[in-house]
Amino acid sequence: MQLLVRNEIKASLANDDEDSLFIDPLLEEDQVGAVTIDLRLGYDFLVSVLTRKPFVAIYRENDYRSISSYFQNTRRELGDRFVLYPNQVVLTTTLEYLSLPSDVYADIMTRSSYNRLGISISTMLQPGFRGCAPIELFNHGNNAVELVVGSRMFQARLTRLDAKARYLDGRPRKYYGDVRPTVSRASHDKDLDRLYKA
Amino acid sequence: MLVRNDLALIESYLSEVIHTPYFDSETLEYVNGLLAIVRAVIASHASYPADFLLGLRRLLWASSKYLSGTTSREVPYEAVFALRKALHEWTTEHFIITTALLEDLEYHFFGLDALQVLRNSVPRLVPPSLNRLLVQMALPKLYRNRPLYSVALYHELGHFVDSHRGVVKMSLLLQPARANPQSEQMHRAEHFCDLLAAGYVGTAMCKLLKHIAPNDPASPSHPSTADRVSLIEQFLAGKRAAMIDLLQDALKSLKMPALTVRFVEPEISASFQNIRPYDIKSERELHGILPAAWSFLEKIGPKDAVPWSSLDDDSIVKTINDLVEKSIRNYSIKEKWNATAGP
């Protein structure tokens, strides 16, 4: 495995091959750093809200309440503000749509400026991923933080594998090509049927 | 007293709406201006005729639906962005496009702009600075993330252009209606809106009509779907038809732009086949991506090779709509970003 550096990232972005790295929109060239790419905060949000049911159930039993009902959708435009409150889960995406080569995976992290505000995320995109990168925001601090749609909040670190690993390997994918945040589909995991009977 | 109380209820509702969700500055200015007028009317309601107060209540009640929809959390920004570009080709006036989300499978245009009506009926109430026109349209809530179905909003935009400039009324001066004047006027309006929409989205307008009203016969308000599709196809093929000629003559008499094809279908296959958004390069392509994506959708299915073989029918429809939505949004983001360049 090999960490991709600036020249390799730029070369892959400039390549027209269908298995090259693709990021759109890439508003500034200097988003590509020495070993990372800066990514921006997207414009669609799913904000967690309290409901009368005291917990999110994963088993789809009689009193099951859809996971989406624990979230409220809100949309913004470039430059608009979004307030992230302490201890609140907010689902969003990167502004950029990403398409990863079949031999490259990405780690998405918060940039240090936002880590220092108490906001940290860590997620991984598989080789061949398509979509706006899903982001699960959480404010660990004591103060609400006003975020700006389109600001450089995240960074991607790209790693090349020794072999290709197709994202679509014949299995249906849960979050393929998503352009807006999607609530957890944990309750759709097939293993749950067997676990329920266990 | 009860009508005054209703006005106070609406005033209170709109005041809450503008202070909670997001509002763009133009809509905020419009609603604040409207609220100031409503408060003035409430304060001296006894001096206004009862008919005026009843009419104002009805007007505000209807308008609040579109205004609150525009400030809500689910505005179809991408469709509105494209519609704004199209409308700039038909009017030089300042306008605001508002959208309401409906539970029904229905699109419509609401032609009564509260400030415009007040401007005409009681001019002293409306300051000259409040000069924006309100374009109020509605779409099915379930289609809010389905830009392919937003092609119907181009038709609704046609209703605004017609009501704003009187295109069909001019056609009636050029060629008066015969058997059933009211119905013929409405049919002409529907044809005008279809042709204006087809100028931006081509055969996608026919495909949507066949999707939502496949076999609708003629009614007093609408021509049959078959007649509507037929006229659109003649228009796009550059063929002459009496209705097309009449509407073109009306536009010419009003010194308005002609009905013509105003889009270019981009070659989206390479991008969409690779599940990537298309990089829209012009306003013509901005509209043209809709018919291009309709055609693409018709050719693709789960029996095709990867990636489509990993997706079921529903996921394919969702994915193609999402790619269209992201293509349009990326175009708008780049436009906004580039507009802020420089010192």
mmCIF file with all atom_site columns, N, CA, C and O in Angstrom, chain A residues 18 20 22 24-25 27-28 43 73-77 80-81 95 97 99 130 132 168 172 176 178-180, chain B residues 22 73-78 145 274-277 306-307 310 318 322-323 325-326 329-330 333-334 336-337:
data_model
loop_
_atom_site.group_PDB
_atom_site.id
_atom_site.type_symbol
_atom_site.label_atom_id
_atom_site.label_alt_id
_atom_site.label_comp_id
_atom_site.label_asym_id
_atom_site.label_entity_id
_atom_site.label_seq_id
_atom_site.pdbx_PDB_ins_code
_atom_site.Cartn_x
_atom_site.Cartn_y
_atom_site.Cartn_z
_atom_site.occupancy
_atom_site.B_iso_or_equiv
_atom_site.pdbx_formal_charge
_atom_site.auth_seq_id
_atom_site.auth_comp_id
_atom_site.auth_asym_id
_atom_site.auth_atom_id
_atom_site.pdbx_PDB_model_num
ATOM 1   N N  . GLU A 1 18  ? -11.658 6.182  -17.146 1.00 0.00 ? 18  GLU A N  1
ATOM 2   C CA . GLU A 1 18  ? -12.856 6.027  -16.317 1.00 0.00 ? 18  GLU A CA 1
ATOM 3   C C  . GLU A 1 18  ? -12.533 5.512  -14.919 1.00 0.00 ? 18  GLU A C  1
ATOM 4   O O  . GLU A 1 18  ? -13.360 5.600  -14.016 1.00 0.00 ? 18  GLU A O  1
ATOM 5   N N  . SER A 1 20  ? -9.980  6.712  -13.152 1.00 0.00 ? 20  SER A N  1
ATOM 6   C CA . SER A 1 20  ? -9.098  7.699  -12.522 1.00 0.00 ? 20  SER A CA 1
ATOM 7   C C  . SER A 1 20  ? -9.823  8.348  -11.347 1.00 0.00 ? 20  SER A C  1
ATOM 8   O O  . SER A 1 20  ? -11.014 8.121  -11.128 1.00 0.00 ? 20  SER A O  1
ATOM 9   N N  . PHE A 1 22  ? -11.711 11.295 -9.567  1.00 0.00 ? 22  PHE A N  1
ATOM 10  C CA . PHE A 1 22  ? -12.614 12.334 -10.071 1.00 0.00 ? 22  PHE A CA 1
ATOM 11  C C  . PHE A 1 22  ? -13.193 13.068 -8.874  1.00 0.00 ? 22  PHE A C  1
ATOM 12  O O  . PHE A 1 22  ? -13.714 12.436 -7.939  1.00 0.00 ? 22  PHE A O  1
ATOM 13  N N  . ASP A 1 24  ? -15.588 16.618 -8.188  1.00 0.00 ? 24  ASP A N  1
ATOM 14  C CA . ASP A 1 24  ? -16.295 17.720 -8.821  1.00 0.00 ? 24  ASP A CA 1
ATOM 15  C C  . ASP A 1 24  ? -17.373 18.246 -7.874  1.00 0.00 ? 24  ASP A C  1
ATOM 16  O O  . ASP A 1 24  ? -18.197 17.453 -7.401  1.00 0.00 ? 24  ASP A O  1
ATOM 17  N N  . PRO A 1 25  ? -17.381 19.556 -7.551  1.00 0.00 ? 25  PRO A N  1
ATOM 18  C CA . PRO A 1 25  ? -16.478 20.582 -8.075  1.00 0.00 ? 25  PRO A CA 1
ATOM 19  C C  . PRO A 1 25  ? -15.195 20.658 -7.247  1.00 0.00 ? 25  PRO A C  1
ATOM 20  O O  . PRO A 1 25  ? -15.254 20.550 -6.017  1.00 0.00 ? 25  PRO A O  1
ATOM 21  N N  . LEU A 1 27  ? -13.040 23.456 -6.497  1.00 0.00 ? 27  LEU A N  1
ATOM 22  C CA . LEU A 1 27  ? -13.127 24.898 -6.729  1.00 0.00 ? 27  LEU A CA 1
ATOM 23  C C  . LEU A 1 27  ? -11.758 25.574 -6.768  1.00 0.00 ? 27  LEU A C  1
ATOM 24  O O  . LEU A 1 27  ? -11.589 26.586 -7.432  1.00 0.00 ? 27  LEU A O  1
ATOM 25  N N  . GLU A 1 28  ? -10.789 25.030 -6.051  1.00 0.00 ? 28  GLU A N  1
ATOM 26  C CA . GLU A 1 28  ? -9.454  25.635 -6.028  1.00 0.00 ? 28  GLU A CA 1
ATOM 27  C C  . GLU A 1 28  ? -8.413  24.541 -6.178  1.00 0.00 ? 28  GLU A C  1
ATOM 28  O O  . GLU A 1 28  ? -8.507  23.499 -5.525  1.00 0.00 ? 28  GLU A O  1
ATOM 29  N N  . TYR A 1 43  ? -24.277 20.883 1.418   1.00 0.00 ? 43  TYR A N  1
ATOM 30  C CA . TYR A 1 43  ? -25.413 21.800 1.621   1.00 0.00 ? 43  TYR A CA 1
ATOM 31  C C  . TYR A 1 43  ? -26.685 21.102 2.091   1.00 0.00 ? 43  TYR A C  1
ATOM 32  O O  . TYR A 1 43  ? -27.683 21.759 2.358   1.00 0.00 ? 43  TYR A O  1
ATOM 33  N N  . ASN A 1 73  ? -34.718 17.039 7.778   1.00 0.00 ? 73  ASN A N  1
ATOM 34  C CA . ASN A 1 73  ? -33.943 17.485 6.626   1.00 0.00 ? 73  ASN A CA 1
ATOM 35  C C  . ASN A 1 73  ? -33.877 19.012 6.559   1.00 0.00 ? 73  ASN A C  1
ATOM 36  O O  . ASN A 1 73  ? -34.853 19.687 6.864   1.00 0.00 ? 73  ASN A O  1
ATOM 37  N N  . THR A 1 74  ? -32.738 19.549 6.179   1.00 0.00 ? 74  THR A N  1
ATOM 38  C CA . THR A 1 74  ? -32.664 20.985 5.907   1.00 0.00 ? 74  THR A CA 1
ATOM 39  C C  . THR A 1 74  ? -31.627 21.228 4.824   1.00 0.00 ? 74  THR A C  1
ATOM 40  O O  . THR A 1 74  ? -30.626 20.510 4.757   1.00 0.00 ? 74  THR A O  1
ATOM 41  N N  . ARG A 1 75  ? -31.910 22.197 3.952   1.00 0.00 ? 75  ARG A N  1
ATOM 42  C CA . ARG A 1 75  ? -31.031 22.471 2.810   1.00 0.00 ? 75  ARG A CA 1
ATOM 43  C C  . ARG A 1 75  ? -30.447 23.869 2.919   1.00 0.00 ? 75  ARG A C  1
ATOM 44  O O  . ARG A 1 75  ? -31.058 24.764 3.489   1.00 0.00 ? 75  ARG A O  1
ATOM 45  N N  . ARG A 1 76  ? -29.285 24.052 2.364   1.00 0.00 ? 76  ARG A N  1
ATOM 46  C CA . ARG A 1 76  ? -28.617 25.346 2.350   1.00 0.00 ? 76  ARG A CA 1
ATOM 47  C C  . ARG A 1 76  ? -28.024 25.595 0.969   1.00 0.00 ? 76  ARG A C  1
ATOM 48  O O  . ARG A 1 76  ? -27.975 24.706 0.140   1.00 0.00 ? 76  ARG A O  1
ATOM 49  N N  . GLU A 1 77  ? -27.515 26.824 0.808   1.00 0.00 ? 77  GLU A N  1
ATOM 50  C CA . GLU A 1 77  ? -26.799 27.171 -0.413  1.00 0.00 ? 77  GLU A CA 1
ATOM 51  C C  . GLU A 1 77  ? -25.354 27.505 -0.062  1.00 0.00 ? 77  GLU A C  1
ATOM 52  O O  . GLU A 1 77  ? -25.038 27.766 1.111   1.00 0.00 ? 77  GLU A O  1
ATOM 53  N N  . ASP A 1 80  ? -24.056 29.793 2.898   1.00 0.00 ? 80  ASP A N  1
ATOM 54  C CA . ASP A 1 80  ? -25.007 29.863 4.014   1.00 0.00 ? 80  ASP A CA 1
ATOM 55  C C  . ASP A 1 80  ? -24.367 29.298 5.283   1.00 0.00 ? 80  ASP A C  1
ATOM 56  O O  . ASP A 1 80  ? -23.333 28.624 5.235   1.00 0.00 ? 80  ASP A O  1
ATOM 57  N N  . ARG A 1 81  ? -25.018 29.546 6.401   1.00 0.00 ? 81  ARG A N  1
ATOM 58  C CA . ARG A 1 81  ? -24.494 29.073 7.687   1.00 0.00 ? 81  ARG A CA 1
ATOM 59  C C  . ARG A 1 81  ? -25.316 27.902 8.215   1.00 0.00 ? 81  ARG A C  1
ATOM 60  O O  . ARG A 1 81  ? -26.494 27.770 7.890   1.00 0.00 ? 81  ARG A O  1
ATOM 61  N N  . LEU A 1 95  ? -19.188 18.689 -0.192  1.00 0.00 ? 95  LEU A N  1
ATOM 62  C CA . LEU A 1 95  ? -19.707 19.434 -1.349  1.00 0.00 ? 95  LEU A CA 1
ATOM 63  C C  . LEU A 1 95  ? -19.339 18.692 -2.635  1.00 0.00 ? 95  LEU A C  1
ATOM 64  O O  . LEU A 1 95  ? -20.097 18.687 -3.606  1.00 0.00 ? 95  LEU A O  1
ATOM 65  N N  . TYR A 1 97  ? -18.418 15.684 -5.259  1.00 0.00 ? 97  TYR A N  1
ATOM 66  C CA . TYR A 1 97  ? -18.755 14.313 -5.642  1.00 0.00 ? 97  TYR A CA 1
ATOM 67  C C  . TYR A 1 97  ? -17.431 13.616 -5.946  1.00 0.00 ? 97  TYR A C  1
ATOM 68  O O  . TYR A 1 97  ? -16.592 14.141 -6.683  1.00 0.00 ? 97  TYR A O  1
ATOM 69  N N  . SER A 1 99  ? -15.213 10.123 -7.117  1.00 0.00 ? 99  SER A N  1
ATOM 70  C CA . SER A 1 99  ? -15.175 8.825  -7.775  1.00 0.00 ? 99  SER A CA 1
ATOM 71  C C  . SER A 1 99  ? -13.743 8.313  -7.590  1.00 0.00 ? 99  SER A C  1
ATOM 72  O O  . SER A 1 99  ? -12.783 8.929  -8.061  1.00 0.00 ? 99  SER A O  1
ATOM 73  N N  . ARG A 1 130 ? -18.417 5.868  -5.332  1.00 0.00 ? 130 ARG A N  1
ATOM 74  C CA . ARG A 1 130 ? -19.040 6.952  -6.098  1.00 0.00 ? 130 ARG A CA 1
ATOM 75  C C  . ARG A 1 130 ? -20.006 7.691  -5.190  1.00 0.00 ? 130 ARG A C  1
ATOM 76  O O  . ARG A 1 130 ? -20.815 7.057  -4.506  1.00 0.00 ? 130 ARG A O  1
ATOM 77  N N  . CYS A 1 132 ? -21.111 11.732 -3.054  1.00 0.00 ? 132 CYS A N  1
ATOM 78  C CA . CYS A 1 132 ? -20.596 12.745 -2.141  1.00 0.00 ? 132 CYS A CA 1
ATOM 79  C C  . CYS A 1 132 ? -20.256 12.000 -0.854  1.00 0.00 ? 132 CYS A C  1
ATOM 80  O O  . CYS A 1 132 ? -21.073 11.205 -0.367  1.00 0.00 ? 132 CYS A O  1
ATOM 81  N N  . LEU A 1 168 ? -18.235 -2.307 -6.624  1.00 0.00 ? 168 LEU A N  1
ATOM 82  C CA . LEU A 1 168 ? -19.400 -3.094 -7.023  1.00 0.00 ? 168 LEU A CA 1
ATOM 83  C C  . LEU A 1 168 ? -18.907 -4.479 -7.429  1.00 0.00 ? 168 LEU A C  1
ATOM 84  O O  . LEU A 1 168 ? -18.502 -4.696 -8.548  1.00 0.00 ? 168 LEU A O  1
ATOM 85  N N  . PRO A 1 172 ? -25.323 -5.754 -4.057  1.00 0.00 ? 172 PRO A N  1
ATOM 86  C CA . PRO A 1 172 ? -25.962 -4.442 -4.001  1.00 0.00 ? 172 PRO A CA 1
ATOM 87  C C  . PRO A 1 172 ? -25.325 -3.598 -2.905  1.00 0.00 ? 172 PRO A C  1
ATOM 88  O O  . PRO A 1 172 ? -25.022 -4.114 -1.828  1.00 0.00 ? 172 PRO A O  1
ATOM 89  N N  . TYR A 1 176 ? -24.482 3.664  -2.686  1.00 0.00 ? 176 TYR A N  1
ATOM 90  C CA . TYR A 1 176 ? -23.760 3.895  -3.929  1.00 0.00 ? 176 TYR A CA 1
ATOM 91  C C  . TYR A 1 176 ? -24.328 5.104  -4.662  1.00 0.00 ? 176 TYR A C  1
ATOM 92  O O  . TYR A 1 176 ? -25.525 5.182  -4.933  1.00 0.00 ? 176 TYR A O  1
ATOM 93  N N  . ASP A 1 178 ? -24.750 8.150  -3.735  1.00 0.00 ? 178 ASP A N  1
ATOM 94  C CA . ASP A 1 178 ? -25.569 9.108  -2.989  1.00 0.00 ? 178 ASP A CA 1
ATOM 95  C C  . ASP A 1 178 ? -25.037 10.532 -3.165  1.00 0.00 ? 178 ASP A C  1
ATOM 96  O O  . ASP A 1 178 ? -23.825 10.757 -3.122  1.00 0.00 ? 178 ASP A O  1
ATOM 97  N N  . VAL A 1 179 ? -25.936 11.472 -3.316  1.00 0.00 ? 179 VAL A N  1
ATOM 98  C CA . VAL A 1 179 ? -25.514 12.873 -3.428  1.00 0.00 ? 179 VAL A CA 1
ATOM 99  C C  . VAL A 1 179 ? -26.013 13.693 -2.250  1.00 0.00 ? 179 VAL A C  1
ATOM 100 O O  . VAL A 1 179 ? -25.768 14.888 -2.180  1.00 0.00 ? 179 VAL A O  1
ATOM 101 N N  . ARG A 1 180 ? -26.745 13.067 -1.375  1.00 0.00 ? 180 ARG A N  1
ATOM 102 C CA . ARG A 1 180 ? -27.229 13.773 -0.178  1.00 0.00 ? 180 ARG A CA 1
ATOM 103 C C  . ARG A 1 180 ? -27.121 12.810 0.998   1.00 0.00 ? 180 ARG A C  1
ATOM 104 O O  . ARG A 1 180 ? -27.014 11.591 0.792   1.00 0.00 ? 180 ARG A O  1
ATOM 105 N N  . TYR B 2 22  ? -34.678 29.095 6.819   1.00 0.00 ? 22  TYR B N  1
ATOM 106 C CA . TYR B 2 22  ? -33.840 29.952 5.996   1.00 0.00 ? 22  TYR B CA 1
ATOM 107 C C  . TYR B 2 22  ? -34.626 30.704 4.946   1.00 0.00 ? 22  TYR B C  1
ATOM 108 O O  . TYR B 2 22  ? -35.553 30.192 4.356   1.00 0.00 ? 22  TYR B O  1
ATOM 109 N N  . ARG B 2 73  ? -37.391 23.619 4.481   1.00 0.00 ? 73  ARG B N  1
ATOM 110 C CA . ARG B 2 73  ? -36.100 22.955 4.420   1.00 0.00 ? 73  ARG B CA 1
ATOM 111 C C  . ARG B 2 73  ? -35.926 22.098 3.187   1.00 0.00 ? 73  ARG B C  1
ATOM 112 O O  . ARG B 2 73  ? -34.928 21.438 3.040   1.00 0.00 ? 73  ARG B O  1
ATOM 113 N N  . GLU B 2 74  ? -36.909 22.092 2.318   1.00 0.00 ? 74  GLU B N  1
ATOM 114 C CA . GLU B 2 74  ? -36.839 21.145 1.216   1.00 0.00 ? 74  GLU B CA 1
ATOM 115 C C  . GLU B 2 74  ? -37.037 21.795 -0.150  1.00 0.00 ? 74  GLU B C  1
ATOM 116 O O  . GLU B 2 74  ? -37.602 21.216 -1.049  1.00 0.00 ? 74  GLU B O  1
ATOM 117 N N  . VAL B 2 75  ? -36.557 23.022 -0.286  1.00 0.00 ? 75  VAL B N  1
ATOM 118 C CA . VAL B 2 75  ? -36.695 23.720 -1.562  1.00 0.00 ? 75  VAL B CA 1
ATOM 119 C C  . VAL B 2 75  ? -35.923 22.966 -2.647  1.00 0.00 ? 75  VAL B C  1
ATOM 120 O O  . VAL B 2 75  ? -34.775 22.583 -2.435  1.00 0.00 ? 75  VAL B O  1
ATOM 121 N N  . PRO B 2 76  ? -36.528 22.734 -3.815  1.00 0.00 ? 76  PRO B N  1
ATOM 122 C CA . PRO B 2 76  ? -35.767 22.109 -4.906  1.00 0.00 ? 76  PRO B CA 1
ATOM 123 C C  . PRO B 2 76  ? -34.876 23.146 -5.587  1.00 0.00 ? 76  PRO B C  1
ATOM 124 O O  . PRO B 2 76  ? -35.178 23.641 -6.671  1.00 0.00 ? 76  PRO B O  1
ATOM 125 N N  . TYR B 2 77  ? -33.765 23.479 -4.916  1.00 0.00 ? 77  TYR B N  1
ATOM 126 C CA . TYR B 2 77  ? -32.888 24.553 -5.392  1.00 0.00 ? 77  TYR B CA 1
ATOM 127 C C  . TYR B 2 77  ? -32.476 24.358 -6.854  1.00 0.00 ? 77  TYR B C  1
ATOM 128 O O  . TYR B 2 77  ? -32.386 25.307 -7.616  1.00 0.00 ? 77  TYR B O  1
ATOM 129 N N  . GLU B 2 78  ? -32.185 23.114 -7.207  1.00 0.00 ? 78  GLU B N  1
ATOM 130 C CA . GLU B 2 78  ? -31.640 22.865 -8.540  1.00 0.00 ? 78  GLU B CA 1
ATOM 131 C C  . GLU B 2 78  ? -32.657 23.224 -9.611  1.00 0.00 ? 78  GLU B C  1
ATOM 132 O O  . GLU B 2 78  ? -32.321 23.863 -10.618 1.00 0.00 ? 78  GLU B O  1
ATOM 133 N N  . ASN B 2 145 ? -36.924 15.354 -4.913  1.00 0.00 ? 145 ASN B N  1
ATOM 134 C CA . ASN B 2 145 ? -35.565 14.944 -5.284  1.00 0.00 ? 145 ASN B CA 1
ATOM 135 C C  . ASN B 2 145 ? -35.552 14.227 -6.626  1.00 0.00 ? 145 ASN B C  1
ATOM 136 O O  . ASN B 2 145 ? -34.710 13.369 -6.868  1.00 0.00 ? 145 ASN B O  1
ATOM 137 N N  . ASN B 2 274 ? -20.481 5.960  -15.892 1.00 0.00 ? 274 ASN B N  1
ATOM 138 C CA . ASN B 2 274 ? -19.458 5.788  -14.868 1.00 0.00 ? 274 ASN B CA 1
ATOM 139 C C  . ASN B 2 274 ? -19.938 6.318  -13.513 1.00 0.00 ? 274 ASN B C  1
ATOM 140 O O  . ASN B 2 274 ? -19.131 6.540  -12.603 1.00 0.00 ? 274 ASN B O  1
ATOM 141 N N  . ILE B 2 275 ? -21.252 6.564  -13.400 1.00 0.00 ? 275 ILE B N  1
ATOM 142 C CA . ILE B 2 275 ? -21.859 7.088  -12.150 1.00 0.00 ? 275 ILE B CA 1
ATOM 143 C C  . ILE B 2 275 ? -21.123 8.336  -11.681 1.00 0.00 ? 275 ILE B C  1
ATOM 144 O O  . ILE B 2 275 ? -20.699 8.470  -10.530 1.00 0.00 ? 275 ILE B O  1
ATOM 145 N N  . ARG B 2 276 ? -20.948 9.250  -12.616 1.00 0.00 ? 276 ARG B N  1
ATOM 146 C CA . ARG B 2 276 ? -20.374 10.546 -12.282 1.00 0.00 ? 276 ARG B CA 1
ATOM 147 C C  . ARG B 2 276 ? -21.305 11.636 -12.805 1.00 0.00 ? 276 ARG B C  1
ATOM 148 O O  . ARG B 2 276 ? -21.898 11.470 -13.870 1.00 0.00 ? 276 ARG B O  1
ATOM 149 N N  . PRO B 2 277 ? -21.414 12.772 -12.086 1.00 0.00 ? 277 PRO B N  1
ATOM 150 C CA . PRO B 2 277 ? -22.207 13.874 -12.631 1.00 0.00 ? 277 PRO B CA 1
ATOM 151 C C  . PRO B 2 277 ? -21.542 14.420 -13.893 1.00 0.00 ? 277 PRO B C  1
ATOM 152 O O  . PRO B 2 277 ? -20.329 14.283 -14.074 1.00 0.00 ? 277 PRO B O  1
ATOM 153 N N  . VAL B 2 306 ? -22.322 -3.898 -15.272 1.00 0.00 ? 306 VAL B N  1
ATOM 154 C CA . VAL B 2 306 ? -21.939 -3.088 -14.109 1.00 0.00 ? 306 VAL B CA 1
ATOM 155 C C  . VAL B 2 306 ? -21.802 -1.631 -14.570 1.00 0.00 ? 306 VAL B C  1
ATOM 156 O O  . VAL B 2 306 ? -21.270 -1.396 -15.650 1.00 0.00 ? 306 VAL B O  1
ATOM 157 N N  . PRO B 2 307 ? -22.265 -0.651 -13.854 1.00 0.00 ? 307 PRO B N  1
ATOM 158 C CA . PRO B 2 307 ? -22.771 -0.716 -12.490 1.00 0.00 ? 307 PRO B CA 1
ATOM 159 C C  . PRO B 2 307 ? -24.262 -1.040 -12.385 1.00 0.00 ? 307 PRO B C  1
ATOM 160 O O  . PRO B 2 307 ? -24.748 -1.320 -11.295 1.00 0.00 ? 307 PRO B O  1
ATOM 161 N N  . SER B 2 310 ? -25.825 -4.012 -10.541 1.00 0.00 ? 310 SER B N  1
ATOM 162 C CA . SER B 2 310 ? -25.826 -4.032 -9.071  1.00 0.00 ? 310 SER B CA 1
ATOM 163 C C  . SER B 2 310 ? -26.956 -3.201 -8.483  1.00 0.00 ? 310 SER B C  1
ATOM 164 O O  . SER B 2 310 ? -27.071 -3.081 -7.267  1.00 0.00 ? 310 SER B O  1
ATOM 165 N N  . LYS B 2 318 ? -33.425 6.474  -9.065  1.00 0.00 ? 318 LYS B N  1
ATOM 166 C CA . LYS B 2 318 ? -32.879 7.392  -8.058  1.00 0.00 ? 318 LYS B CA 1
ATOM 167 C C  . LYS B 2 318 ? -31.491 7.879  -8.468  1.00 0.00 ? 318 LYS B C  1
ATOM 168 O O  . LYS B 2 318 ? -31.196 9.078  -8.397  1.00 0.00 ? 318 LYS B O  1
ATOM 169 N N  . ASP B 2 322 ? -30.337 11.611 -9.197  1.00 0.00 ? 322 ASP B N  1
ATOM 170 C CA . ASP B 2 322 ? -29.305 12.209 -8.335  1.00 0.00 ? 322 ASP B CA 1
ATOM 171 C C  . ASP B 2 322 ? -28.151 12.782 -9.162  1.00 0.00 ? 322 ASP B C  1
ATOM 172 O O  . ASP B 2 322 ? -27.606 13.840 -8.838  1.00 0.00 ? 322 ASP B O  1
ATOM 173 N N  . LEU B 2 323 ? -27.785 12.060 -10.219 1.00 0.00 ? 323 LEU B N  1
ATOM 174 C CA . LEU B 2 323 ? -26.686 12.556 -11.057 1.00 0.00 ? 323 LEU B CA 1
ATOM 175 C C  . LEU B 2 323 ? -27.087 13.856 -11.758 1.00 0.00 ? 323 LEU B C  1
ATOM 176 O O  . LEU B 2 323 ? -26.272 14.766 -11.918 1.00 0.00 ? 323 LEU B O  1
ATOM 177 N N  . GLU B 2 325 ? -29.340 15.989 -10.539 1.00 0.00 ? 325 GLU B N  1
ATOM 178 C CA . GLU B 2 325 ? -29.386 17.006 -9.480  1.00 0.00 ? 325 GLU B CA 1
ATOM 179 C C  . GLU B 2 325 ? -27.982 17.519 -9.159  1.00 0.00 ? 325 GLU B C  1
ATOM 180 O O  . GLU B 2 325 ? -27.752 18.723 -9.051  1.00 0.00 ? 325 GLU B O  1
ATOM 181 N N  . LYS B 2 326 ? -27.024 16.593 -9.049  1.00 0.00 ? 326 LYS B N  1
ATOM 182 C CA . LYS B 2 326 ? -25.662 17.017 -8.695  1.00 0.00 ? 326 LYS B CA 1
ATOM 183 C C  . LYS B 2 326 ? -25.006 17.768 -9.847  1.00 0.00 ? 326 LYS B C  1
ATOM 184 O O  . LYS B 2 326 ? -24.246 18.720 -9.616  1.00 0.00 ? 326 LYS B O  1
ATOM 185 N N  . ARG B 2 329 ? -26.429 21.217 -9.591  1.00 0.00 ? 329 ARG B N  1
ATOM 186 C CA . ARG B 2 329 ? -25.937 21.915 -8.396  1.00 0.00 ? 329 ARG B CA 1
ATOM 187 C C  . ARG B 2 329 ? -24.467 22.304 -8.577  1.00 0.00 ? 329 ARG B C  1
ATOM 188 O O  . ARG B 2 329 ? -24.052 23.396 -8.195  1.00 0.00 ? 329 ARG B O  1
ATOM 189 N N  . ASN B 2 330 ? -23.669 21.422 -9.168  1.00 0.00 ? 330 ASN B N  1
ATOM 190 C CA . ASN B 2 330 ? -22.264 21.758 -9.375  1.00 0.00 ? 330 ASN B CA 1
ATOM 191 C C  . ASN B 2 330 ? -22.115 22.969 -10.299 1.00 0.00 ? 330 ASN B C  1
ATOM 192 O O  . ASN B 2 330 ? -21.255 23.830 -10.080 1.00 0.00 ? 330 ASN B O  1
ATOM 193 N N  . ILE B 2 333 ? -22.927 25.970 -8.201  1.00 0.00 ? 333 ILE B N  1
ATOM 194 C CA . ILE B 2 333 ? -21.858 26.236 -7.227  1.00 0.00 ? 333 ILE B CA 1
ATOM 195 C C  . ILE B 2 333 ? -20.681 26.933 -7.916  1.00 0.00 ? 333 ILE B C  1
ATOM 196 O O  . ILE B 2 333 ? -20.150 27.930 -7.418  1.00 0.00 ? 333 ILE B O  1
ATOM 197 N N  . LYS B 2 334 ? -20.305 26.413 -9.082  1.00 0.00 ? 334 LYS B N  1
ATOM 198 C CA . LYS B 2 334 ? -19.164 27.017 -9.794  1.00 0.00 ? 334 LYS B CA 1
ATOM 199 C C  . LYS B 2 334 ? -19.494 28.441 -10.223 1.00 0.00 ? 334 LYS B C  1
ATOM 200 O O  . LYS B 2 334 ? -18.641 29.329 -10.154 1.00 0.00 ? 334 LYS B O  1
ATOM 201 N N  . LYS B 2 336 ? -21.550 30.526 -8.741  1.00 0.00 ? 336 LYS B N  1
ATOM 202 C CA . LYS B 2 336 ? -21.499 31.387 -7.547  1.00 0.00 ? 336 LYS B CA 1
ATOM 203 C C  . LYS B 2 336 ? -20.061 31.632 -7.110  1.00 0.00 ? 336 LYS B C  1
ATOM 204 O O  . LYS B 2 336 ? -19.681 32.742 -6.751  1.00 0.00 ? 336 LYS B O  1
ATOM 205 N N  . TRP B 2 337 ? -19.265 30.572 -7.126  1.00 0.00 ? 337 TRP B N  1
ATOM 206 C CA . TRP B 2 337 ? -17.881 30.686 -6.679  1.00 0.00 ? 337 TRP B CA 1
ATOM 207 C C  . TRP B 2 337 ? -17.108 31.636 -7.586  1.00 0.00 ? 337 TRP B C  1
ATOM 208 O O  . TRP B 2 337 ? -16.389 32.531 -7.124  1.00 0.00 ? 337 TRP B O  1
#
